[in-house]
CSV table of C-alpha atoms and ligand atoms in Angstrom, one decimal:
chain,number,residue,atom,x,y,z
N,1,MET,CA,-50.2,-28.4,-41.7
N,2,SER,CA,-49.2,-27.2,-45.4
N,3,ARG,CA,-49.8,-28.8,-48.9
N,4,VAL,CA,-46.1,-29.8,-50.1
N,5,ILE,CA,-45.4,-30.6,-53.7
N,6,VAL,CA,-42.4,-33.0,-53.9
N,7,VAL,CA,-40.9,-33.2,-57.3
N,8,GLY,CA,-38.9,-36.2,-57.9
N,9,ALA,CA,-39.5,-39.7,-56.5
N,10,GLY,CA,-35.8,-40.7,-56.0
N,11,ILE,CA,-34.6,-41.6,-52.5
N,12,ASN,CA,-34.5,-37.9,-51.7
N,13,GLY,CA,-38.1,-37.4,-52.7
N,14,VAL,CA,-39.9,-40.5,-51.5
N,15,THR,CA,-38.2,-40.3,-47.9
N,16,ALA,CA,-39.1,-37.0,-47.6
N,17,ALA,CA,-42.9,-37.5,-48.8
N,18,ILE,CA,-43.3,-40.3,-46.4
N,19,GLU,CA,-41.8,-38.3,-43.3
N,20,LEU,CA,-43.9,-35.3,-44.2
N,21,LYS,CA,-47.2,-37.4,-44.7
N,22,LYS,CA,-46.5,-39.0,-41.3
N,23,ARG,CA,-46.2,-35.4,-39.8
N,24,GLY,CA,-49.5,-34.7,-41.1
N,25,HIS,CA,-48.7,-32.7,-44.2
N,26,ARG,CA,-50.8,-33.1,-47.6
N,27,VAL,CA,-48.3,-34.5,-49.8
N,28,ILE,CA,-48.3,-34.8,-53.7
N,29,LEU,CA,-45.4,-36.6,-55.1
N,30,ILE,CA,-44.6,-36.0,-59.0
N,31,ASP,CA,-42.3,-38.1,-61.2
N,32,PRO,CA,-42.5,-38.9,-64.9
N,33,GLY,CA,-41.8,-42.5,-63.8
N,34,PRO,CA,-41.9,-45.4,-64.4
N,35,LEU,CA,-40.7,-45.7,-60.6
N,36,PRO,CA,-38.0,-46.5,-59.7
N,37,HIS,CA,-37.0,-44.3,-62.6
N,38,PRO,CA,-34.5,-46.2,-64.7
N,39,LEU,CA,-32.3,-42.9,-65.2
N,40,ALA,CA,-32.4,-42.1,-61.7
N,41,ALA,CA,-29.2,-42.3,-59.6
N,42,SER,CA,-31.2,-44.1,-56.8
N,43,THR,CA,-32.0,-47.0,-59.1
N,44,ASP,CA,-29.0,-49.5,-58.9
N,45,ILE,CA,-28.3,-52.7,-57.8
N,46,SER,CA,-26.0,-51.6,-54.8
N,47,LYS,CA,-24.9,-48.6,-52.8
N,48,ALA,CA,-22.2,-48.6,-50.2
N,49,VAL,CA,-22.9,-47.9,-46.7
N,50,ARG,CA,-19.9,-46.9,-44.7
N,51,ALA,CA,-19.4,-44.8,-41.5
N,52,ALA,CA,-15.7,-44.3,-42.5
N,53,TYR,CA,-15.6,-40.5,-43.5
N,54,GLY,CA,-12.0,-39.6,-42.8
N,55,PRO,CA,-11.9,-36.7,-40.3
N,56,ASP,CA,-15.5,-35.7,-40.9
N,57,GLU,CA,-17.4,-36.8,-37.9
N,58,GLY,CA,-20.4,-35.3,-38.8
N,59,TYR,CA,-21.1,-37.8,-41.5
N,60,THR,CA,-19.7,-40.7,-39.4
N,61,ASP,CA,-22.2,-39.7,-36.9
N,62,LEU,CA,-25.0,-39.7,-39.5
N,63,ALA,CA,-24.0,-43.0,-41.0
N,64,GLU,CA,-23.9,-44.8,-37.5
N,65,ARG,CA,-27.6,-43.7,-37.0
N,66,ALA,CA,-28.5,-44.7,-40.5
N,67,VAL,CA,-27.0,-48.1,-40.1
N,68,LYS,CA,-29.0,-48.9,-37.1
N,69,LEU,CA,-32.0,-47.9,-38.9
N,70,TRP,CA,-31.2,-50.0,-42.2
N,71,ARG,CA,-31.0,-53.0,-39.7
N,72,LYS,CA,-34.5,-51.9,-38.6
N,73,TRP,CA,-35.7,-51.6,-42.1
N,74,ASN,CA,-34.6,-55.2,-42.8
N,75,GLU,CA,-36.9,-56.3,-40.3
N,76,GLU,CA,-39.8,-53.9,-40.9
N,77,PHE,CA,-39.7,-54.5,-44.7
N,78,GLY,CA,-38.6,-58.0,-44.7
N,79,ILE,CA,-41.9,-59.3,-43.7
N,80,GLU,CA,-43.4,-57.4,-46.8
N,81,LEU,CA,-41.0,-58.4,-49.2
N,82,TYR,CA,-40.9,-62.1,-48.1
N,83,HIS,CA,-43.7,-62.8,-50.8
N,84,GLU,CA,-41.3,-61.6,-53.5
N,85,VAL,CA,-37.9,-62.8,-52.9
N,86,PHE,CA,-36.4,-65.2,-50.3
N,87,ASP,CA,-33.3,-63.2,-49.9
N,88,ILE,CA,-35.2,-60.5,-48.0
N,89,GLU,CA,-32.6,-58.1,-46.7
N,90,LEU,CA,-32.4,-54.7,-48.2
N,91,TYR,CA,-29.0,-54.0,-46.3
N,92,HIS,CA,-26.2,-56.4,-46.5
N,93,GLN,CA,-23.8,-56.1,-43.7
N,94,VAL,CA,-20.9,-57.6,-45.5
N,95,GLY,CA,-18.1,-55.2,-44.4
N,96,VAL,CA,-16.5,-52.3,-46.4
N,97,MET,CA,-12.5,-52.5,-47.2
N,98,PHE,CA,-10.6,-49.4,-48.0
N,99,VAL,CA,-7.1,-50.1,-48.9
N,100,ARG,CA,-4.0,-48.2,-50.1
N,101,GLN,CA,-1.0,-48.7,-52.6
N,102,ARG,CA,1.4,-47.6,-49.9
N,103,LYS,CA,1.4,-47.4,-46.1
N,104,MET,CA,-1.3,-45.3,-44.5
N,105,LYS,CA,-0.3,-42.0,-43.1
N,106,PRO,CA,-1.8,-38.9,-41.2
N,107,GLY,CA,-4.1,-37.1,-43.5
N,108,ASP,CA,-5.1,-40.1,-45.5
N,109,PHE,CA,-8.9,-40.7,-45.8
N,110,GLU,CA,-8.1,-44.3,-44.5
N,111,TYR,CA,-5.8,-43.3,-41.9
N,112,GLU,CA,-8.1,-40.5,-40.4
N,113,SER,CA,-11.1,-43.0,-40.8
N,114,LEU,CA,-9.4,-45.6,-38.6
N,115,LYS,CA,-8.6,-43.0,-36.1
N,116,ILE,CA,-12.3,-41.7,-35.9
N,117,LEU,CA,-13.8,-45.2,-36.1
N,118,LYS,CA,-11.7,-46.6,-33.4
N,119,GLN,CA,-12.4,-43.6,-31.0
N,120,ARG,CA,-16.1,-44.3,-31.6
N,121,GLY,CA,-15.8,-47.9,-30.8
N,122,HIS,CA,-16.4,-49.6,-34.2
N,123,ASN,CA,-15.3,-53.0,-35.0
N,124,ILE,CA,-12.4,-52.4,-37.5
N,125,GLU,CA,-9.6,-54.3,-38.9
N,126,ARG,CA,-6.3,-53.0,-40.2
N,127,MET,CA,-5.5,-54.6,-43.7
N,128,ASN,CA,-1.5,-54.7,-43.3
N,129,SER,CA,-0.6,-58.5,-43.2
N,130,ALA,CA,-0.6,-61.5,-45.3
N,131,GLN,CA,-2.6,-62.9,-42.6
N,132,ALA,CA,-5.4,-60.3,-43.2
N,133,TRP,CA,-5.3,-60.8,-46.9
N,134,LYS,CA,-5.6,-64.5,-46.8
N,135,ARG,CA,-9.4,-64.4,-46.7
N,136,PHE,CA,-9.5,-62.5,-49.8
N,137,PRO,CA,-7.8,-64.4,-52.6
N,138,ALA,CA,-9.2,-62.6,-55.6
N,139,TRP,CA,-6.9,-59.5,-54.8
N,140,ASN,CA,-3.5,-58.7,-55.9
N,141,ALA,CA,-2.6,-58.2,-52.2
N,142,ASN,CA,1.1,-57.0,-52.7
N,143,LEU,CA,-0.2,-54.1,-54.5
N,144,TYR,CA,-1.9,-53.0,-51.3
N,145,PRO,CA,0.3,-53.1,-48.1
N,146,ASP,CA,-2.3,-51.2,-45.7
N,147,GLY,CA,-5.8,-50.3,-45.3
N,148,ILE,CA,-8.8,-50.9,-43.1
N,149,LEU,CA,-11.6,-53.3,-43.0
N,150,GLU,CA,-14.9,-51.7,-41.4
N,151,LEU,CA,-17.1,-54.7,-40.4
N,152,GLU,CA,-20.4,-53.0,-39.4
N,153,ALA,CA,-20.7,-51.6,-42.9
N,154,GLY,CA,-21.9,-53.1,-46.3
N,155,TYR,CA,-24.4,-52.2,-49.0
N,156,VAL,CA,-28.1,-51.8,-49.7
N,157,GLU,CA,-29.9,-52.7,-52.9
N,158,SER,CA,-31.0,-49.2,-53.8
N,159,THR,CA,-33.5,-50.0,-56.4
N,160,ARG,CA,-35.4,-52.4,-54.1
N,161,VAL,CA,-35.3,-49.8,-51.3
N,162,VAL,CA,-36.9,-47.1,-53.6
N,163,ALA,CA,-39.6,-49.7,-54.9
N,164,THR,CA,-40.5,-50.6,-51.1
N,165,LEU,CA,-40.6,-47.1,-50.1
N,166,ILE,CA,-42.8,-46.2,-53.3
N,167,GLU,CA,-45.2,-48.9,-52.1
N,168,ARG,CA,-45.2,-47.4,-48.6
N,169,ALA,CA,-45.9,-44.0,-49.9
N,170,LYS,CA,-48.9,-45.3,-51.7
N,171,SER,CA,-50.1,-47.2,-48.6
N,172,LEU,CA,-49.8,-44.0,-46.6
N,173,GLY,CA,-52.1,-42.2,-48.9
N,174,ILE,CA,-49.6,-39.9,-50.6
N,175,GLU,CA,-50.9,-38.7,-54.0
N,176,LEU,CA,-48.4,-40.2,-56.4
N,177,ARG,CA,-48.5,-38.6,-59.7
N,178,GLU,CA,-46.6,-40.8,-62.0
N,179,ALA,CA,-46.2,-39.9,-65.8
N,180,ALA,CA,-46.1,-36.3,-64.5
N,181,ARG,CA,-43.2,-34.2,-65.6
N,182,PHE,CA,-42.1,-30.9,-63.9
N,183,SER,CA,-41.5,-28.2,-66.4
N,184,CYS,CA,-41.0,-25.1,-64.3
N,185,LEU,CA,-42.0,-23.2,-61.1
N,186,ASP,CA,-45.1,-21.4,-61.0
N,187,GLU,CA,-43.7,-18.0,-59.9
N,188,ARG,CA,-45.9,-15.2,-58.8
N,189,ASP,CA,-44.7,-11.7,-57.4
N,190,ASP,CA,-43.8,-12.6,-54.0
N,191,ARG,CA,-43.6,-16.5,-53.8
N,192,ILE,CA,-43.7,-19.7,-55.4
N,193,ALA,CA,-47.2,-20.8,-55.6
N,194,GLY,CA,-46.9,-24.2,-57.1
N,195,VAL,CA,-45.4,-26.0,-60.3
N,196,VAL,CA,-46.3,-26.2,-63.9
N,197,LEU,CA,-46.2,-29.6,-65.7
N,198,ALA,CA,-45.2,-30.4,-69.1
N,199,ASP,CA,-48.5,-30.8,-70.2
N,200,GLY,CA,-49.6,-27.3,-69.0
N,201,GLU,CA,-51.3,-28.3,-65.9
N,202,ARG,CA,-50.7,-26.2,-62.6
N,203,ILE,CA,-50.5,-27.8,-59.2
N,204,ALA,CA,-50.8,-25.4,-56.3
N,205,GLY,CA,-49.0,-25.7,-53.0
N,206,ASP,CA,-47.6,-24.1,-50.0
N,207,LEU,CA,-44.1,-25.5,-50.8
N,208,VAL,CA,-42.5,-26.8,-53.6
N,209,LEU,CA,-39.7,-29.3,-52.6
N,210,MET,CA,-37.2,-30.1,-55.7
N,211,ALA,CA,-35.6,-33.4,-55.2
N,212,VAL,CA,-34.7,-34.1,-58.9
N,213,GLY,CA,-30.8,-34.9,-58.4
N,214,ALA,CA,-28.7,-34.1,-61.3
N,215,TRP,CA,-31.5,-32.7,-63.2
N,216,THR,CA,-31.5,-29.9,-60.8
N,217,PRO,CA,-29.2,-27.6,-62.7
N,218,TYR,CA,-31.3,-28.2,-65.9
N,219,LEU,CA,-34.8,-28.0,-64.4
N,220,LEU,CA,-33.7,-24.8,-62.2
N,221,PRO,CA,-31.0,-23.1,-64.5
N,222,PHE,CA,-30.5,-20.5,-61.8
N,223,THR,CA,-28.9,-23.1,-59.7
N,224,LYS,CA,-26.4,-24.1,-62.2
N,225,LYS,CA,-23.9,-21.9,-60.2
N,226,PHE,CA,-24.1,-24.3,-57.3
N,227,PHE,CA,-24.6,-27.9,-58.9
N,228,ARG,CA,-23.0,-29.6,-61.5
N,229,ALA,CA,-24.3,-32.9,-62.9
N,230,SER,CA,-21.5,-35.4,-63.3
N,231,GLY,CA,-21.5,-38.8,-65.1
N,232,GLN,CA,-19.7,-41.7,-63.6
N,233,PRO,CA,-19.0,-45.0,-65.3
N,234,VAL,CA,-20.5,-48.2,-63.6
N,235,PHE,CA,-19.7,-51.8,-64.9
N,236,HIS,CA,-21.2,-55.1,-64.3
N,237,LEU,CA,-18.8,-58.3,-64.8
N,238,LYS,CA,-19.6,-61.7,-64.8
N,239,PRO,CA,-16.8,-63.6,-63.1
N,240,SER,CA,-15.8,-67.0,-64.3
N,241,GLN,CA,-14.7,-68.0,-60.8
N,242,PRO,CA,-17.9,-66.7,-58.8
N,243,GLU,CA,-17.0,-68.4,-55.5
N,244,LEU,CA,-14.1,-65.7,-55.2
N,245,PHE,CA,-16.3,-63.0,-55.1
N,246,ALA,CA,-18.7,-64.2,-52.4
N,247,PRO,CA,-19.4,-61.3,-49.9
N,248,GLU,CA,-17.2,-63.3,-46.9
N,249,ARG,CA,-14.4,-63.4,-49.5
N,250,PHE,CA,-14.9,-60.1,-51.2
N,251,PRO,CA,-16.3,-57.3,-49.1
N,252,VAL,CA,-17.4,-54.0,-50.6
N,253,PHE,CA,-14.1,-52.3,-51.4
N,254,GLY,CA,-12.5,-48.9,-52.2
N,255,ALA,CA,-9.0,-49.7,-53.9
N,256,ASP,CA,-6.9,-46.8,-52.9
N,257,ILE,CA,-10.0,-44.8,-53.8
N,258,THR,CA,-8.7,-41.3,-53.4
N,259,THR,CA,-6.3,-42.0,-56.0
N,260,THR,CA,-7.7,-44.6,-58.5
N,261,GLY,CA,-11.4,-43.8,-57.8
N,262,TYR,CA,-12.5,-47.4,-58.1
N,263,TYR,CA,-14.5,-49.4,-55.9
N,264,GLY,CA,-16.8,-52.4,-56.1
N,265,PHE,CA,-19.2,-54.9,-54.5
N,266,PRO,CA,-19.4,-58.6,-54.0
N,267,ILE,CA,-21.3,-60.8,-56.3
N,268,ASN,CA,-25.0,-60.5,-56.2
N,269,ARG,CA,-27.9,-63.0,-56.7
N,270,ASP,CA,-27.7,-62.5,-60.5
N,271,GLY,CA,-23.9,-63.5,-60.5
N,272,VAL,CA,-22.7,-59.7,-61.2
N,273,VAL,CA,-19.8,-58.0,-59.8
N,274,LYS,CA,-20.3,-54.3,-59.9
N,275,ILE,CA,-17.2,-51.9,-60.3
N,276,ALA,CA,-17.4,-48.3,-60.6
N,277,ASN,CA,-15.4,-45.2,-60.2
N,278,HIS,CA,-15.6,-42.4,-57.8
N,279,SER,CA,-14.0,-39.4,-59.4
N,280,PRO,CA,-14.8,-35.9,-60.9
N,281,GLY,CA,-16.5,-37.9,-63.9
N,282,ARG,CA,-17.9,-36.0,-67.0
N,283,GLU,CA,-20.1,-33.0,-66.9
N,284,ILE,CA,-23.3,-34.0,-69.0
N,285,SER,CA,-27.2,-33.6,-68.6
N,286,PRO,CA,-29.0,-36.8,-67.3
N,287,ASP,CA,-30.8,-36.9,-70.6
N,288,SER,CA,-28.1,-36.5,-72.7
N,289,SER,CA,-27.3,-38.9,-75.6
N,290,GLU,CA,-23.7,-38.9,-74.5
N,291,ARG,CA,-24.7,-40.7,-71.5
N,292,VAL,CA,-22.8,-43.8,-72.2
N,293,VAL,CA,-19.7,-45.3,-70.8
N,294,THR,CA,-16.6,-44.6,-73.3
N,295,ALA,CA,-14.0,-47.0,-74.7
N,296,GLU,CA,-11.4,-44.8,-72.7
N,297,GLU,CA,-13.3,-45.6,-69.5
N,298,GLU,CA,-13.6,-49.5,-70.3
N,299,ARG,CA,-9.6,-49.3,-71.1
N,300,ASP,CA,-9.2,-47.7,-67.7
N,301,LEU,CA,-11.1,-50.3,-66.0
N,302,ARG,CA,-9.2,-53.2,-67.8
N,303,GLU,CA,-6.1,-51.7,-66.7
N,304,PHE,CA,-7.2,-51.2,-63.1
N,305,LEU,CA,-8.6,-55.0,-63.2
N,306,SER,CA,-5.5,-56.4,-64.5
N,307,SER,CA,-3.3,-54.9,-61.8
N,308,THR,CA,-5.5,-55.3,-58.9
N,309,PHE,CA,-7.9,-58.3,-59.6
N,310,PRO,CA,-6.0,-60.4,-62.4
N,311,VAL,CA,-8.9,-63.0,-62.3
N,312,LEU,CA,-11.4,-60.3,-63.4
N,313,ALA,CA,-9.2,-59.0,-66.1
N,314,ASP,CA,-10.8,-60.6,-68.9
N,315,ALA,CA,-14.3,-61.0,-67.4
N,316,PRO,CA,-17.1,-60.3,-69.7
N,317,ILE,CA,-18.8,-56.9,-69.2
N,318,VAL,CA,-22.7,-57.5,-69.2
N,319,HIS,CA,-24.0,-54.2,-68.4
N,320,THR,CA,-22.4,-50.5,-68.4
N,321,ARG,CA,-24.3,-47.5,-67.2
N,322,VAL,CA,-23.4,-43.6,-66.8
N,323,CYS,CA,-24.9,-42.7,-63.3
N,324,MET,CA,-25.4,-39.5,-62.4
N,325,TYR,CA,-24.2,-37.2,-59.5
N,326,CYS,CA,-25.5,-34.0,-58.4
N,327,ASP,CA,-22.1,-32.4,-57.5
N,328,THR,CA,-21.9,-29.4,-55.0
N,329,HIS,CA,-18.6,-27.4,-54.9
N,330,ASP,CA,-17.7,-28.6,-51.3
N,331,GLY,CA,-19.1,-32.3,-51.9
N,332,HIS,CA,-21.8,-31.7,-49.0
N,333,LEU,CA,-25.5,-32.5,-49.7
N,334,TRP,CA,-27.7,-29.5,-50.4
N,335,ILE,CA,-31.2,-29.4,-48.1
N,336,ALA,CA,-32.3,-25.8,-47.7
N,337,ARG,CA,-35.0,-23.3,-48.5
N,338,ASP,CA,-34.2,-20.7,-51.3
N,339,PRO,CA,-33.8,-17.4,-49.4
N,340,ASP,CA,-34.8,-15.5,-52.6
N,341,ARG,CA,-37.7,-17.6,-53.4
N,342,GLU,CA,-40.4,-18.3,-50.8
N,343,GLY,CA,-42.1,-21.3,-51.1
N,344,LEU,CA,-39.2,-23.2,-52.6
N,345,LEU,CA,-37.0,-25.8,-51.0
N,346,ILE,CA,-34.3,-27.9,-52.7
N,347,ALA,CA,-33.0,-31.1,-51.4
N,348,ALA,CA,-30.3,-32.5,-53.8
N,349,GLY,CA,-26.5,-32.2,-54.1
N,350,ASP,CA,-25.8,-35.8,-53.4
N,351,SER,CA,-22.2,-35.6,-54.8
N,352,GLY,CA,-22.3,-39.4,-55.2
N,353,HIS,CA,-22.5,-40.3,-51.5
N,354,GLY,CA,-26.1,-39.7,-50.2
N,355,PHE,CA,-28.1,-42.9,-50.4
N,356,LYS,CA,-26.5,-44.6,-47.4
N,357,PHE,CA,-28.2,-41.8,-45.3
N,358,ALA,CA,-31.7,-42.6,-46.6
N,359,PRO,CA,-33.2,-43.7,-43.4
N,360,VAL,CA,-32.8,-40.3,-41.9
N,361,LEU,CA,-32.9,-38.3,-45.0
N,362,GLY,CA,-36.7,-38.0,-44.4
N,363,GLU,CA,-36.3,-36.5,-41.0
N,364,ILE,CA,-33.5,-34.0,-42.2
N,365,ILE,CA,-35.4,-32.7,-45.1
N,366,ALA,CA,-38.7,-32.3,-42.8
N,367,SER,CA,-36.7,-30.4,-40.4
N,368,ALA,CA,-36.0,-28.1,-43.2
N,369,VAL,CA,-39.6,-27.9,-44.6
N,370,GLU,CA,-40.8,-26.9,-41.0
N,371,GLU,CA,-37.8,-24.9,-40.2
N,372,THR,CA,-37.2,-26.8,-37.1
N,373,PRO,CA,-33.5,-27.0,-35.6
N,374,ASN,CA,-31.4,-30.1,-36.9
N,375,PRO,CA,-27.4,-29.6,-36.6
N,376,ILE,CA,-26.7,-31.4,-39.9
N,377,LEU,CA,-28.7,-28.6,-41.8
N,378,GLN,CA,-25.7,-26.2,-41.1
N,379,LYS,CA,-23.6,-28.5,-43.4
N,380,PHE,CA,-26.4,-28.7,-45.9
N,381,ARG,CA,-27.3,-24.9,-45.9
N,382,TRP,CA,-28.1,-22.6,-48.6
N,383,ARG,CA,-24.2,-21.7,-49.5
N,384,PRO,CA,-23.8,-19.8,-52.8
N,385,ASP,CA,-20.6,-18.4,-51.2
N,386,VAL,CA,-18.8,-21.7,-51.6
N,387,ARG,CA,-16.4,-21.7,-54.4
N,388,ALA,CA,-16.1,-24.5,-57.0
N,389,GLY,CA,-13.3,-26.9,-56.1
N,390,SER,CA,-13.8,-26.3,-52.4
N,391,GLY,CA,-13.8,-29.9,-51.6
N,392,THR,CA,-15.4,-33.1,-52.5
N,393,ASP,CA,-16.4,-36.4,-50.5
N,394,VAL,CA,-13.3,-37.4,-48.7
N,395,ALA,CA,-13.4,-40.9,-50.3
N,396,ARG,CA,-13.4,-39.3,-54.0
N,397,SER,CA,-10.4,-39.4,-56.2
N,398,ASN,CA,-9.9,-35.9,-57.9
N,399,ALA,CA,-8.0,-37.4,-60.7
N,400,LYS,CA,-9.6,-37.1,-64.3
N,401,THR,CA,-8.5,-40.8,-65.1
N,402,SER,CA,-7.3,-43.2,-62.8
N,403,ASN,CA,-4.4,-44.1,-65.2
N,404,ALA,CA,-2.7,-41.0,-64.9
N,405,GLN,CA,-3.1,-41.0,-61.1
N,406,ARG,CA,-2.0,-44.5,-60.7
N,407,GLN,CA,1.1,-43.4,-63.0
N,408,THR,CA,1.8,-40.8,-60.1
N,409,SER,CA,1.2,-43.2,-57.4
N,410,ASN,CA,3.5,-45.9,-58.9
N,411,ASP,CA,6.3,-43.4,-59.3
N,412,GLU,CA,5.6,-42.3,-55.7
N,413,ILE,CA,5.9,-46.0,-54.5
N,414,LYS,CA,9.0,-46.4,-56.6
N,415,GLY,CA,10.0,-43.2,-54.8
N,416,ALA,CA,10.8,-41.8,-58.3
T,501,FAD,C1,-22.5,-44.3,-60.0
T,501,FAD,C2,-23.0,-43.8,-58.5
T,501,FAD,C3,-22.8,-44.5,-57.4
T,501,FAD,C4,-23.2,-44.0,-56.1
T,501,FAD,N1,-22.8,-44.9,-55.0
T,501,FAD,C5,-23.4,-44.6,-53.9
T,501,FAD,C6,-22.8,-45.4,-52.7
T,501,FAD,O1,-22.0,-46.3,-53.0
T,501,FAD,N2,-23.3,-45.0,-51.4
T,501,FAD,C7,-24.2,-43.7,-51.4
T,501,FAD,O2,-24.5,-43.5,-50.3
T,501,FAD,N3,-24.3,-43.0,-52.4
T,501,FAD,C8,-24.0,-43.4,-53.7
T,501,FAD,N4,-24.5,-42.7,-54.7
T,501,FAD,C9,-25.3,-41.5,-54.4
T,501,FAD,C10,-26.7,-41.9,-54.4
T,501,FAD,O3,-26.9,-42.6,-55.7
T,501,FAD,C11,-27.5,-40.4,-54.4
T,501,FAD,O4,-27.2,-39.8,-53.3
T,501,FAD,C12,-29.0,-40.5,-54.5
T,501,FAD,O5,-29.4,-41.6,-55.3
T,501,FAD,C13,-29.6,-39.2,-55.0
T,501,FAD,O6,-31.0,-39.3,-54.8
T,501,FAD,P1,-32.0,-38.1,-55.6
T,501,FAD,O7,-33.3,-38.6,-55.0
T,501,FAD,O8,-31.4,-36.9,-55.1
T,501,FAD,O9,-31.8,-38.3,-57.1
T,501,FAD,P2,-32.4,-39.5,-58.1
T,501,FAD,O10,-32.4,-40.7,-57.5
T,501,FAD,O11,-31.6,-39.3,-59.5
T,501,FAD,O12,-34.0,-39.0,-58.4
T,501,FAD,C14,-34.3,-37.8,-58.9
T,501,FAD,C15,-35.8,-38.0,-59.6
T,501,FAD,O13,-36.4,-36.9,-60.1
T,501,FAD,C16,-37.0,-37.3,-61.2
T,501,FAD,N5,-37.3,-36.2,-62.3
T,501,FAD,C17,-36.2,-36.1,-63.2
T,501,FAD,N6,-36.9,-34.9,-64.1
T,501,FAD,C18,-38.1,-34.6,-63.6
T,501,FAD,C19,-39.2,-33.8,-63.9
T,501,FAD,N7,-39.2,-33.0,-64.9
T,501,FAD,N8,-40.4,-33.9,-63.2
T,501,FAD,C20,-40.5,-34.7,-62.0
T,501,FAD,N9,-39.4,-35.4,-61.7
T,501,FAD,C21,-38.2,-35.4,-62.4
T,501,FAD,C22,-36.6,-38.5,-61.9
T,501,FAD,O14,-37.4,-39.4,-62.4
T,501,FAD,C23,-35.9,-39.3,-60.5
T,501,FAD,O15,-36.9,-40.3,-60.0
T,501,FAD,C24,-24.1,-43.1,-56.0
T,501,FAD,C25,-24.8,-42.4,-57.2
T,501,FAD,C26,-24.1,-42.5,-58.4
T,501,FAD,C27,-24.4,-42.0,-59.6
């Protein structure tokens, strides 16, 4: 059994630490904290969980396994959480809707998702009739003539998930070093022997597992050619008619997401509706002072709201945040040992869609640590050969701003 130093206690780091500990490894988990770290991508009120991945059955399969375990986690952790809150679920199966501003056609993310999910026996509805839309009054349904509603999908409360897993890690005896900041690798001639902290302390280990998300290209500069840290705007709105945004009337959604980038969630227990944008975003460091939502991003949101959710057009924005993706050139996760640095493994590259896999992430990362076969690791392999722009998450817009893109699609719809 080896001594593994896990750097970063977001969802990648904490799930890996727990699984490795369970398999008998000695584990140290390092993070500057406080945990869940306020700047971490994993720290958020909600993350979507969907099996819809267009033609990519590898991710659909992974999501199916994850959803089964999310339900299990609801039971397993529900008891522990009961004392804290009454609404104990971490995963809320409220459905996820992906709709388009025109009829779906072959090649579309939504069309290909419908095909695959039907083949795999999912409970899925087509959103192409007034009858189907009647349940969802907040929408300007005229704008969205077609789409899908995936019923066995929903969202998780990611901050609560990480907080729960941190407690689990402590209870398993994992050595948690909060207020410890990684500075650099302790490189010896032939291998990585451990890490050096910002205060100069050296920690030795058999393997260093770097799980620092969007910080990766900054903490390990040689990875800048593989990873790009991109900032994505997130908005919390307070609707004046909260009843219209209850889960049964407002499932998680993607509004022509490959065109506009916009997606969002039903109202939560604090009366907030979260809406965010899944697009190229802005390249910035996670610690940058520019990590704030811009006036242009807010204007873009307002334009989107006024066309798609008129009742939200003037709703007050009570919180904004720029959340960080660790992008890879093809949009796939990156979980692999460094072939040139013995003793180093990187688990990053979320590209904005990794949280839903949390219940299976620990096992996948542990397979990479133990170098045991796991088919999905081929997709997440060390791949410096992949060129920039080779692809993204199939549900992601590639438009710089959704205004421009919306203009194009409106022209398209008008057949201009
Ligand atoms: C806006 C947004 C929306 C998203 N929506 C979804 C969604 O709907 N569904 C989905 O599945 N996924 C979604 N994701 C992706 C998901 O958030 C990520 O896959 C996941 O959170 C990545 O986790 P991580 O552990 O790699 O990184 P993080 O959660 O960022 O954790 C990295 C950790 O590294 C630590 N760290 C930083 N510097 C140091 C240092 N010097 N020393 C030690 N530790 C350090 C940080 O403190 C932090 O705790 C979204 C991401 C964003 C940004």
